[in-house]
Amino acid sequence: MLIVGRIINGISVGICSAQIPVYLSEIAPPSKRGRLVGTQQWAITWGIMIMFYISYGCSFLSGTPAFRVPWGLQMIPAIILFFGLLILPESPRWLAKHGKWEDAEQVLAITHGHGDKNAAVVVRELKEIRDEVEFYSKNSDVTWTELFKPAMLNRVHIGAFTQIWAQLTGMNVMMYYITYVFAMAGLKGNNMLVSSSIQYVINVIMTIPALIWIDRWGRRPMFLVGALLMMTWLFINAGVMATYGHAAPKGGLNGIAAESWVMSGAPAKVVIACSYLFVASFAPTWGPASWIYPPELFPLRVRGKAVALSTSANWAFNFALGYFVPPAFENIQWKVYILFGVFCATMFVHVFFLFPETAGKTLEEVEVMFTDKKGIRYLGTPAWRTRVVKRGADGDLLNEKEAHGTLHERSSDEEAGVLQQVEK
């Protein structure tokens, strides 16, 4: 029964993690899309922290309640979500795709125009959705093979690698196996468990700045700065462990083979501090941005399938790391940090050259950016030339010079609103 339950739970979590970002990105106005989708990650951090403390408290129970109670409590948010979904509106883009234009207009009016169907932002958004739907209605039903055609493959690769790199930052190593690291740093018993819980609190608190400023910062800066900071803390940990630590007795500390290294004193405190700083660097950057970014990349006709594929990459690497990390700590010890530090350096380069900026753009404008005929074939506008598009409260573009620090003009084939820089 437990195995069957976990399988059902896994399928359900997979569906939700793939479709919730799509729904939120399609229903949110461009100027607030990052903040709204980012709340999903913030909710995840709350769930992780709450369940840690519940599990910690239940560890003092005797017998099967120690694990049955935490598992049973997981039903509560699922029930709330089920009934909450009954009152939420459908995605306006989904409604438009299925010919329900009046319903789509009504949802846009409620979510973007304070109930006013004649609001400029509602009229403009509906026109852009109509143009995209009518253009793609000429095509046949979408199949999975379309995701691997040359015109779409670049976006699929970006979406999948966004989720893959989020795993290869090493964040889940900190989440799943931080007790191993702290045990190697000399912490024991309840002191180790309570100290480990601090990272979950940091994760919740440090996600808040991203929710406030993510649409102003943009996606690219968050990816680049996050990768650089995490790389720094990982390399410091590796250096400190290699210089001031030594191998544990055969079989590992406390009979756990993965606890394969021993540190004490100030170096151990440095490792603990850098572990906290690592989490504080991930939480406002790759944490929310890795969920916000993929749904923004794809056109309406393939968005659901493409985001599902991207999310499956996340869970595949999550699964793989769960098996890889314990034997890695056992066999290569502190070099695990070197490995993940190299991953962070690689993702920095990858993001700089191939991940374009999507913040502030409507989903239809993002489509134009990727199909820019003046850009690189199959890639569109070069990633390093893309910028955040800033909009006012009504969804209108702000003064271009004020928003970007330079003058811009629109080309004749970019009337959807993607801006190009012009040398003056």
Short mmCIF file of C-alpha atoms in Angstrom, two decimals:
data_model
loop_
_atom_site.label_atom_id
_atom_site.label_comp_id
_atom_site.label_asym_id
_atom_site.label_seq_id
_atom_site.Cartn_x
_atom_site.Cartn_y
_atom_site.Cartn_z
CA MET A 1 0.00 0.00 0.00
CA LEU A 2 2.81 2.40 0.82
CA ILE A 3 4.47 1.76 -2.55
CA VAL A 4 1.20 2.23 -4.44
CA GLY A 5 0.51 5.41 -2.50
CA ARG A 6 3.94 6.83 -3.31
CA ILE A 7 3.46 6.01 -7.00
CA ILE A 8 0.10 7.81 -7.09
CA ASN A 9 1.58 10.73 -5.16
CA GLY A 10 4.53 10.91 -7.55
CA ILE A 11 2.27 11.03 -10.62
CA SER A 12 0.14 13.74 -9.00
CA VAL A 13 3.13 15.87 -8.03
CA GLY A 14 4.52 15.47 -11.55
CA ILE A 15 1.28 16.71 -13.12
CA CYS A 16 1.03 19.68 -10.76
CA SER A 17 4.68 20.71 -11.12
CA ALA A 18 4.36 20.66 -14.92
CA GLN A 19 1.01 22.43 -15.27
CA ILE A 20 0.88 24.98 -12.45
CA PRO A 21 3.68 27.15 -13.93
CA VAL A 22 1.95 27.00 -17.33
CA TYR A 23 -1.39 28.07 -15.86
CA LEU A 24 0.12 30.92 -13.83
CA SER A 25 2.20 32.22 -16.74
CA GLU A 26 -0.82 32.22 -19.05
CA ILE A 27 -3.12 34.02 -16.63
CA ALA A 28 -0.67 36.61 -15.27
CA PRO A 29 -0.06 40.05 -16.81
CA PRO A 30 3.47 40.37 -18.27
CA SER A 31 4.60 42.90 -15.65
CA LYS A 32 3.71 40.55 -12.77
CA ARG A 33 4.23 37.12 -14.34
CA GLY A 34 7.53 36.42 -12.62
CA ARG A 35 6.18 37.37 -9.22
CA LEU A 36 3.07 35.24 -9.59
CA VAL A 37 4.81 32.13 -10.92
CA GLY A 38 7.54 32.62 -8.33
CA THR A 39 4.99 32.21 -5.56
CA GLN A 40 4.86 28.54 -6.54
CA GLN A 41 8.51 28.15 -5.54
CA TRP A 42 7.89 30.13 -2.36
CA ALA A 43 5.02 27.80 -1.51
CA ILE A 44 7.34 24.84 -2.12
CA THR A 45 9.92 26.27 0.30
CA TRP A 46 7.20 26.69 2.93
CA GLY A 47 6.07 23.11 2.40
CA ILE A 48 9.61 21.75 2.73
CA MET A 49 10.23 23.73 5.94
CA ILE A 50 6.90 22.85 7.56
CA MET A 51 7.25 19.14 6.77
CA PHE A 52 10.80 19.10 8.13
CA TYR A 53 9.65 20.42 11.49
CA ILE A 54 6.60 18.14 11.52
CA SER A 55 8.82 15.14 10.77
CA TYR A 56 11.31 16.29 13.39
CA GLY A 57 8.56 16.55 15.99
CA CYS A 58 7.09 13.17 15.03
CA SER A 59 10.52 11.56 15.40
CA PHE A 60 9.91 11.68 19.14
CA LEU A 61 6.81 9.49 18.74
CA SER A 62 7.16 5.76 19.18
CA GLY A 63 6.07 3.15 16.67
CA THR A 64 4.45 3.65 13.28
CA PRO A 65 2.89 7.09 14.09
CA ALA A 66 6.40 8.51 13.70
CA PHE A 67 6.06 8.17 9.91
CA ARG A 68 2.32 7.70 9.42
CA VAL A 69 1.39 11.10 10.87
CA PRO A 70 3.67 13.13 8.53
CA TRP A 71 2.47 11.15 5.51
CA GLY A 72 -1.18 11.52 6.53
CA LEU A 73 -0.87 15.28 6.99
CA GLN A 74 0.08 15.61 3.32
CA MET A 75 -3.60 15.09 2.50
CA ILE A 76 -4.54 18.49 3.94
CA PRO A 77 -2.91 20.75 1.28
CA ALA A 78 -4.06 18.34 -1.45
CA ILE A 79 -7.68 18.67 -0.30
CA ILE A 80 -7.38 22.48 -0.12
CA LEU A 81 -5.90 22.56 -3.62
CA PHE A 82 -8.68 20.37 -5.02
CA PHE A 83 -11.50 22.59 -3.76
CA GLY A 84 -9.56 25.77 -4.54
CA LEU A 85 -9.23 24.76 -8.17
CA LEU A 86 -13.01 24.60 -8.49
CA ILE A 87 -13.30 28.39 -8.16
CA LEU A 88 -10.26 29.41 -10.21
CA PRO A 89 -10.82 30.71 -13.77
CA GLU A 90 -9.56 28.78 -16.79
CA SER A 91 -6.52 30.07 -18.66
CA PRO A 92 -7.62 32.70 -21.21
CA ARG A 93 -5.19 31.26 -23.76
CA TRP A 94 -6.64 27.78 -23.33
CA LEU A 95 -10.16 29.18 -23.71
CA ALA A 96 -9.15 31.07 -26.86
CA LYS A 97 -7.48 27.99 -28.30
CA HIS A 98 -10.78 26.12 -27.91
CA GLY A 99 -12.86 28.90 -29.45
CA LYS A 100 -14.36 30.25 -26.20
CA TRP A 101 -13.55 33.90 -26.94
CA GLU A 102 -16.17 35.48 -24.68
CA ASP A 103 -14.96 33.46 -21.71
CA ALA A 104 -11.35 34.33 -22.55
CA GLU A 105 -12.21 38.03 -22.66
CA GLN A 106 -14.04 37.79 -19.34
CA VAL A 107 -11.06 36.12 -17.63
CA LEU A 108 -8.67 38.73 -19.05
CA ALA A 109 -10.97 41.49 -17.81
CA ILE A 110 -11.03 40.00 -14.30
CA THR A 111 -7.30 39.26 -14.04
CA HIS A 112 -5.86 42.20 -16.01
CA GLY A 113 -8.46 44.95 -16.23
CA HIS A 114 -10.27 45.00 -12.85
CA GLY A 115 -13.40 43.71 -14.59
CA ASP A 116 -13.30 46.25 -17.44
CA LYS A 117 -13.41 44.49 -20.82
CA ASN A 118 -12.55 47.77 -22.55
CA ALA A 119 -9.32 48.35 -20.60
CA ALA A 120 -6.38 48.92 -22.94
CA VAL A 121 -4.39 46.04 -21.48
CA VAL A 122 -7.33 43.64 -21.99
CA VAL A 123 -7.92 44.72 -25.59
CA ARG A 124 -4.22 44.46 -26.45
CA GLU A 125 -3.72 41.09 -24.77
CA LEU A 126 -6.81 39.64 -26.42
CA LYS A 127 -5.65 40.83 -29.84
CA GLU A 128 -2.23 39.23 -29.38
CA ILE A 129 -3.82 35.96 -28.26
CA ARG A 130 -6.22 36.07 -31.22
CA ASP A 131 -3.38 36.68 -33.69
CA GLU A 132 -1.40 33.74 -32.32
CA VAL A 133 -4.36 31.36 -32.15
CA GLU A 134 -5.48 32.21 -35.68
CA PHE A 135 -1.96 31.78 -37.02
CA TYR A 136 -1.49 28.34 -35.47
CA SER A 137 -5.03 27.17 -36.15
CA LYS A 138 -3.86 26.58 -39.72
CA ASN A 139 -1.57 23.83 -38.44
CA SER A 140 -2.62 20.32 -37.55
CA ASP A 141 -2.79 19.03 -34.01
CA VAL A 142 0.53 19.18 -32.22
CA THR A 143 2.53 15.99 -31.69
CA TRP A 144 5.57 15.41 -29.53
CA THR A 145 7.76 15.29 -32.65
CA GLU A 146 7.19 19.01 -33.22
CA LEU A 147 9.24 19.73 -30.10
CA PHE A 148 12.29 18.26 -31.81
CA LYS A 149 12.03 20.14 -35.10
CA PRO A 150 14.84 22.66 -35.77
CA ALA A 151 12.66 25.73 -35.17
CA MET A 152 11.60 24.49 -31.70
CA LEU A 153 14.62 22.47 -30.59
CA ASN A 154 16.53 25.45 -29.21
CA ARG A 155 13.67 26.41 -26.92
CA VAL A 156 13.21 22.81 -25.78
CA HIS A 157 16.91 22.62 -24.96
CA ILE A 158 16.73 25.89 -22.98
CA GLY A 159 13.65 24.79 -21.03
CA ALA A 160 15.08 21.36 -20.23
CA PHE A 161 18.49 22.72 -19.24
CA THR A 162 16.91 25.35 -17.03
CA GLN A 163 15.51 22.51 -14.94
CA ILE A 164 18.61 20.33 -15.29
CA TRP A 165 20.94 23.11 -14.16
CA ALA A 166 18.62 23.87 -11.23
CA GLN A 167 19.34 20.34 -10.03
CA LEU A 168 23.05 20.43 -10.86
CA THR A 169 23.59 23.56 -8.78
CA GLY A 170 23.75 21.10 -5.91
CA MET A 171 20.84 22.62 -4.02
CA ASN A 172 19.12 19.31 -3.44
CA VAL A 173 22.40 17.92 -2.16
CA MET A 174 22.09 20.53 0.56
CA MET A 175 18.43 19.74 1.12
CA TYR A 176 18.62 15.96 1.15
CA TYR A 177 22.07 15.33 2.59
CA ILE A 178 22.90 18.37 4.69
CA THR A 179 22.91 16.12 7.76
CA TYR A 180 25.88 14.24 6.25
CA VAL A 181 27.76 17.50 5.74
CA PHE A 182 27.01 18.78 9.24
CA ALA A 183 27.94 15.43 10.77
CA MET A 184 31.31 15.67 9.00
CA ALA A 185 31.59 19.18 10.48
CA GLY A 186 31.26 17.73 13.97
CA LEU A 187 27.59 18.33 14.79
CA LYS A 188 25.64 15.57 16.50
CA GLY A 189 22.12 14.58 17.58
CA ASN A 190 19.44 17.23 17.95
CA ASN A 191 22.03 19.96 17.53
CA MET A 192 22.72 18.66 14.03
CA LEU A 193 19.02 18.38 13.13
CA VAL A 194 18.14 21.86 14.40
CA SER A 195 21.17 23.36 12.64
CA SER A 196 20.12 21.58 9.46
CA SER A 197 16.66 23.12 9.71
CA ILE A 198 18.09 26.64 9.51
CA GLN A 199 18.65 26.19 5.78
CA TYR A 200 14.92 25.67 5.27
CA VAL A 201 14.17 28.93 7.07
CA ILE A 202 16.78 30.70 4.94
CA ASN A 203 15.21 29.20 1.83
CA VAL A 204 11.79 30.64 2.72
CA ILE A 205 13.04 34.10 3.70
CA MET A 206 15.47 34.58 0.83
CA THR A 207 12.84 33.70 -1.79
CA ILE A 208 10.90 36.84 -0.84
CA PRO A 209 13.26 39.35 -2.55
CA ALA A 210 12.81 37.47 -5.81
CA LEU A 211 9.02 37.71 -5.54
CA ILE A 212 9.28 41.47 -5.05
CA TRP A 213 11.90 42.33 -7.68
CA ILE A 214 12.10 39.43 -10.14
CA ASP A 215 10.19 41.25 -12.88
CA ARG A 216 12.48 44.24 -12.46
CA TRP A 217 15.73 42.27 -12.27
CA GLY A 218 14.96 39.98 -15.19
CA ARG A 219 15.63 36.27 -15.60
CA ARG A 220 19.16 36.37 -17.01
CA PRO A 221 20.73 38.37 -14.14
CA MET A 222 19.17 36.00 -11.62
CA PHE A 223 20.59 32.95 -13.38
CA LEU A 224 24.04 34.51 -13.87
CA VAL A 225 24.45 36.00 -10.39
CA GLY A 226 23.07 32.87 -8.74
CA ALA A 227 25.45 30.57 -10.62
CA LEU A 228 28.44 32.79 -9.77
CA LEU A 229 27.62 33.00 -6.06
CA MET A 230 26.88 29.29 -5.67
CA MET A 231 30.09 28.40 -7.51
CA THR A 232 32.00 30.58 -5.03
CA TRP A 233 30.59 28.90 -1.92
CA LEU A 234 31.07 25.41 -3.38
CA PHE A 235 34.72 26.02 -4.22
CA ILE A 236 35.35 27.54 -0.77
CA ASN A 237 33.83 24.46 0.87
CA ALA A 238 35.96 22.17 -1.27
CA GLY A 239 39.13 24.12 -0.48
CA VAL A 240 38.49 24.26 3.27
CA MET A 241 37.60 20.56 3.48
CA ALA A 242 40.64 19.52 1.45
CA THR A 243 43.04 21.73 3.42
CA TYR A 244 41.82 21.36 6.99
CA GLY A 245 40.00 18.03 7.03
CA HIS A 246 40.99 14.38 6.82
CA ALA A 247 39.38 11.09 5.87
CA ALA A 248 37.05 9.47 8.37
CA PRO A 249 37.70 5.95 9.70
CA LYS A 250 36.71 3.14 7.36
CA GLY A 251 32.95 2.81 7.21
CA GLY A 252 32.40 6.52 7.89
CA LEU A 253 31.31 8.46 10.93
CA ASN A 254 28.45 6.99 12.94
CA GLY A 255 28.58 3.90 10.72
CA ILE A 256 27.42 5.93 7.68
CA ALA A 257 29.79 5.51 4.75
CA ALA A 258 28.76 8.83 3.15
CA GLU A 259 30.03 10.70 6.24
CA SER A 260 33.55 10.17 4.94
CA TRP A 261 35.39 13.28 6.07
CA VAL A 262 36.24 14.86 9.43
CA MET A 263 36.59 18.55 10.32
CA SER A 264 36.54 20.54 13.52
CA GLY A 265 37.00 24.02 14.87
CA ALA A 266 36.94 27.13 12.67
CA PRO A 267 37.15 25.24 9.33
CA ALA A 268 34.02 23.29 10.25
CA LYS A 269 32.22 26.56 10.99
CA VAL A 270 33.29 27.91 7.59
CA VAL A 271 31.77 24.89 5.86
CA ILE A 272 28.52 25.33 7.79
CA ALA A 273 28.42 29.07 7.02
CA CYS A 274 29.10 28.51 3.30
CA SER A 275 26.35 25.91 3.22
CA TYR A 276 23.91 28.50 4.53
CA LEU A 277 25.23 31.13 2.10
CA PHE A 278 24.78 28.66 -0.75
CA VAL A 279 21.09 28.25 0.11
CA ALA A 280 20.75 32.03 0.48
CA SER A 281 22.18 32.40 -3.05
CA PHE A 282 19.96 29.75 -4.63
CA ALA A 283 16.68 30.88 -3.04
CA PRO A 284 16.33 34.32 -4.73
CA THR A 285 17.83 33.23 -8.06
CA TRP A 286 17.62 29.73 -9.55
CA GLY A 287 14.94 28.64 -7.07
CA PRO A 288 12.03 30.70 -8.42
CA ALA A 289 13.52 31.57 -11.84
CA SER A 290 13.88 27.93 -12.89
CA TRP A 291 10.09 27.52 -12.56
CA ILE A 292 9.18 30.90 -14.03
CA TYR A 293 11.34 30.68 -17.15
CA PRO A 294 10.31 27.50 -19.05
CA PRO A 295 6.59 28.35 -19.50
CA GLU A 296 7.58 31.71 -20.96
CA LEU A 297 9.62 30.17 -23.77
CA PHE A 298 7.04 28.28 -25.80
CA PRO A 299 4.16 29.18 -28.14
CA LEU A 300 0.64 28.32 -27.11
CA ARG A 301 0.28 25.24 -29.30
CA VAL A 302 3.15 23.33 -27.65
CA ARG A 303 3.42 25.01 -24.24
CA GLY A 304 1.82 22.22 -22.21
CA LYS A 305 3.87 19.43 -23.75
CA ALA A 306 7.11 21.43 -23.75
CA VAL A 307 6.87 22.44 -20.10
CA ALA A 308 5.99 18.86 -19.15
CA LEU A 309 9.15 17.71 -20.94
CA SER A 310 11.22 20.37 -19.16
CA THR A 311 9.79 19.41 -15.78
CA SER A 312 10.46 15.72 -16.44
CA ALA A 313 14.14 16.63 -16.89
CA ASN A 314 14.06 18.20 -13.42
CA TRP A 315 12.64 15.10 -11.78
CA ALA A 316 14.92 12.77 -13.75
CA PHE A 317 18.03 14.55 -12.48
CA ASN A 318 16.54 14.85 -9.01
CA PHE A 319 16.12 11.07 -9.01
CA ALA A 320 19.65 10.52 -10.36
CA LEU A 321 21.28 12.81 -7.80
CA GLY A 322 19.45 11.01 -5.01
CA TYR A 323 21.38 7.88 -5.97
CA PHE A 324 24.62 9.60 -6.94
CA VAL A 325 25.41 11.82 -3.96
CA PRO A 326 25.79 9.31 -1.08
CA PRO A 327 28.31 7.09 -2.95
CA ALA A 328 29.98 10.26 -4.25
CA PHE A 329 30.56 11.52 -0.71
CA GLU A 330 31.88 8.06 0.14
CA ASN A 331 34.28 7.76 -2.80
CA ILE A 332 35.39 11.25 -3.83
CA GLN A 333 34.61 13.03 -0.55
CA TRP A 334 35.22 16.82 -0.72
CA LYS A 335 35.63 16.65 -4.50
CA VAL A 336 31.83 16.48 -4.69
CA TYR A 337 31.88 20.23 -4.10
CA ILE A 338 34.38 20.70 -6.94
CA LEU A 339 32.07 18.79 -9.26
CA PHE A 340 29.03 20.93 -8.50
CA GLY A 341 31.16 24.08 -8.60
CA VAL A 342 32.19 23.21 -12.16
CA PHE A 343 28.53 22.66 -13.03
CA CYS A 344 27.78 26.19 -11.76
CA ALA A 345 30.60 27.65 -13.85
CA THR A 346 29.34 25.81 -16.93
CA MET A 347 25.77 26.97 -16.46
CA PHE A 348 26.99 30.58 -16.16
CA VAL A 349 28.52 30.36 -19.64
CA HIS A 350 25.53 28.48 -21.04
CA VAL A 351 23.04 31.05 -19.74
CA PHE A 352 25.07 34.01 -20.97
CA PHE A 353 25.18 32.84 -24.58
CA LEU A 354 21.88 30.98 -25.04
CA PHE A 355 19.24 32.05 -22.48
CA PRO A 356 17.39 35.18 -23.72
CA GLU A 357 15.58 37.63 -21.45
CA THR A 358 11.80 37.17 -21.19
CA ALA A 359 10.89 39.49 -18.30
CA GLY A 360 8.23 42.08 -19.11
CA LYS A 361 7.42 40.59 -22.51
CA THR A 362 4.04 39.10 -23.32
CA LEU A 363 4.16 35.42 -24.23
CA GLU A 364 3.41 36.44 -27.80
CA GLU A 365 6.34 38.88 -27.80
CA VAL A 366 8.62 36.09 -26.63
CA GLU A 367 7.52 34.10 -29.67
CA VAL A 368 8.55 36.96 -31.95
CA MET A 369 11.93 37.16 -30.19
CA PHE A 370 12.68 33.50 -30.92
CA THR A 371 11.59 33.81 -34.56
CA ASP A 372 13.38 37.10 -35.25
CA LYS A 373 14.43 36.93 -38.90
CA LYS A 374 17.25 39.38 -38.22
CA GLY A 375 18.69 37.14 -35.53
CA ILE A 376 20.53 33.81 -35.61
CA ARG A 377 18.80 31.05 -37.56
CA TYR A 378 16.75 28.78 -35.27
CA LEU A 379 17.87 30.87 -32.26
CA GLY A 380 16.31 34.27 -32.92
CA THR A 381 17.62 37.40 -31.23
CA PRO A 382 21.03 36.68 -29.62
CA ALA A 383 20.54 36.09 -25.91
CA TRP A 384 23.14 38.62 -24.79
CA ARG A 385 21.33 41.39 -26.70
CA THR A 386 17.96 40.85 -25.04
CA ARG A 387 16.78 43.08 -22.20
CA VAL A 388 13.95 43.40 -19.69
CA VAL A 389 10.90 45.21 -21.11
CA LYS A 390 9.40 47.49 -18.48
CA ARG A 391 5.71 48.32 -18.43
CA GLY A 392 3.44 50.63 -16.49
CA ALA A 393 0.56 49.52 -14.30
CA ASP A 394 -1.74 49.51 -17.32
CA GLY A 395 0.57 47.19 -19.23
CA ASP A 396 1.84 49.88 -21.61
CA LEU A 397 5.53 50.09 -22.38
CA LEU A 398 7.38 52.73 -20.42
CA ASN A 399 9.47 55.30 -22.24
CA GLU A 400 12.02 53.20 -24.05
CA LYS A 401 14.96 55.37 -23.12
CA GLU A 402 13.94 55.39 -19.48
CA ALA A 403 13.33 51.65 -19.41
CA HIS A 404 16.48 50.52 -21.20
CA GLY A 405 18.92 53.37 -21.03
CA THR A 406 19.05 53.57 -24.82
CA LEU A 407 16.81 54.35 -27.76
CA HIS A 408 14.81 51.64 -29.49
CA GLU A 409 12.68 51.24 -32.55
CA ARG A 410 10.31 48.56 -33.83
CA SER A 411 10.97 46.75 -37.08
CA SER A 412 8.03 46.19 -39.42
CA ASP A 413 7.87 42.49 -38.61
CA GLU A 414 7.89 43.05 -34.83
CA GLU A 415 4.60 44.81 -34.28
CA ALA A 416 3.83 42.43 -31.42
CA GLY A 417 6.15 44.57 -29.31
CA VAL A 418 9.65 43.08 -29.12
CA LEU A 419 12.19 45.89 -28.93
CA GLN A 420 15.46 46.14 -30.81
CA GLN A 421 18.35 48.34 -29.79
CA VAL A 422 19.45 50.98 -32.22
CA GLU A 423 22.88 52.51 -32.26
CA LYS A 424 22.61 56.31 -32.16
#
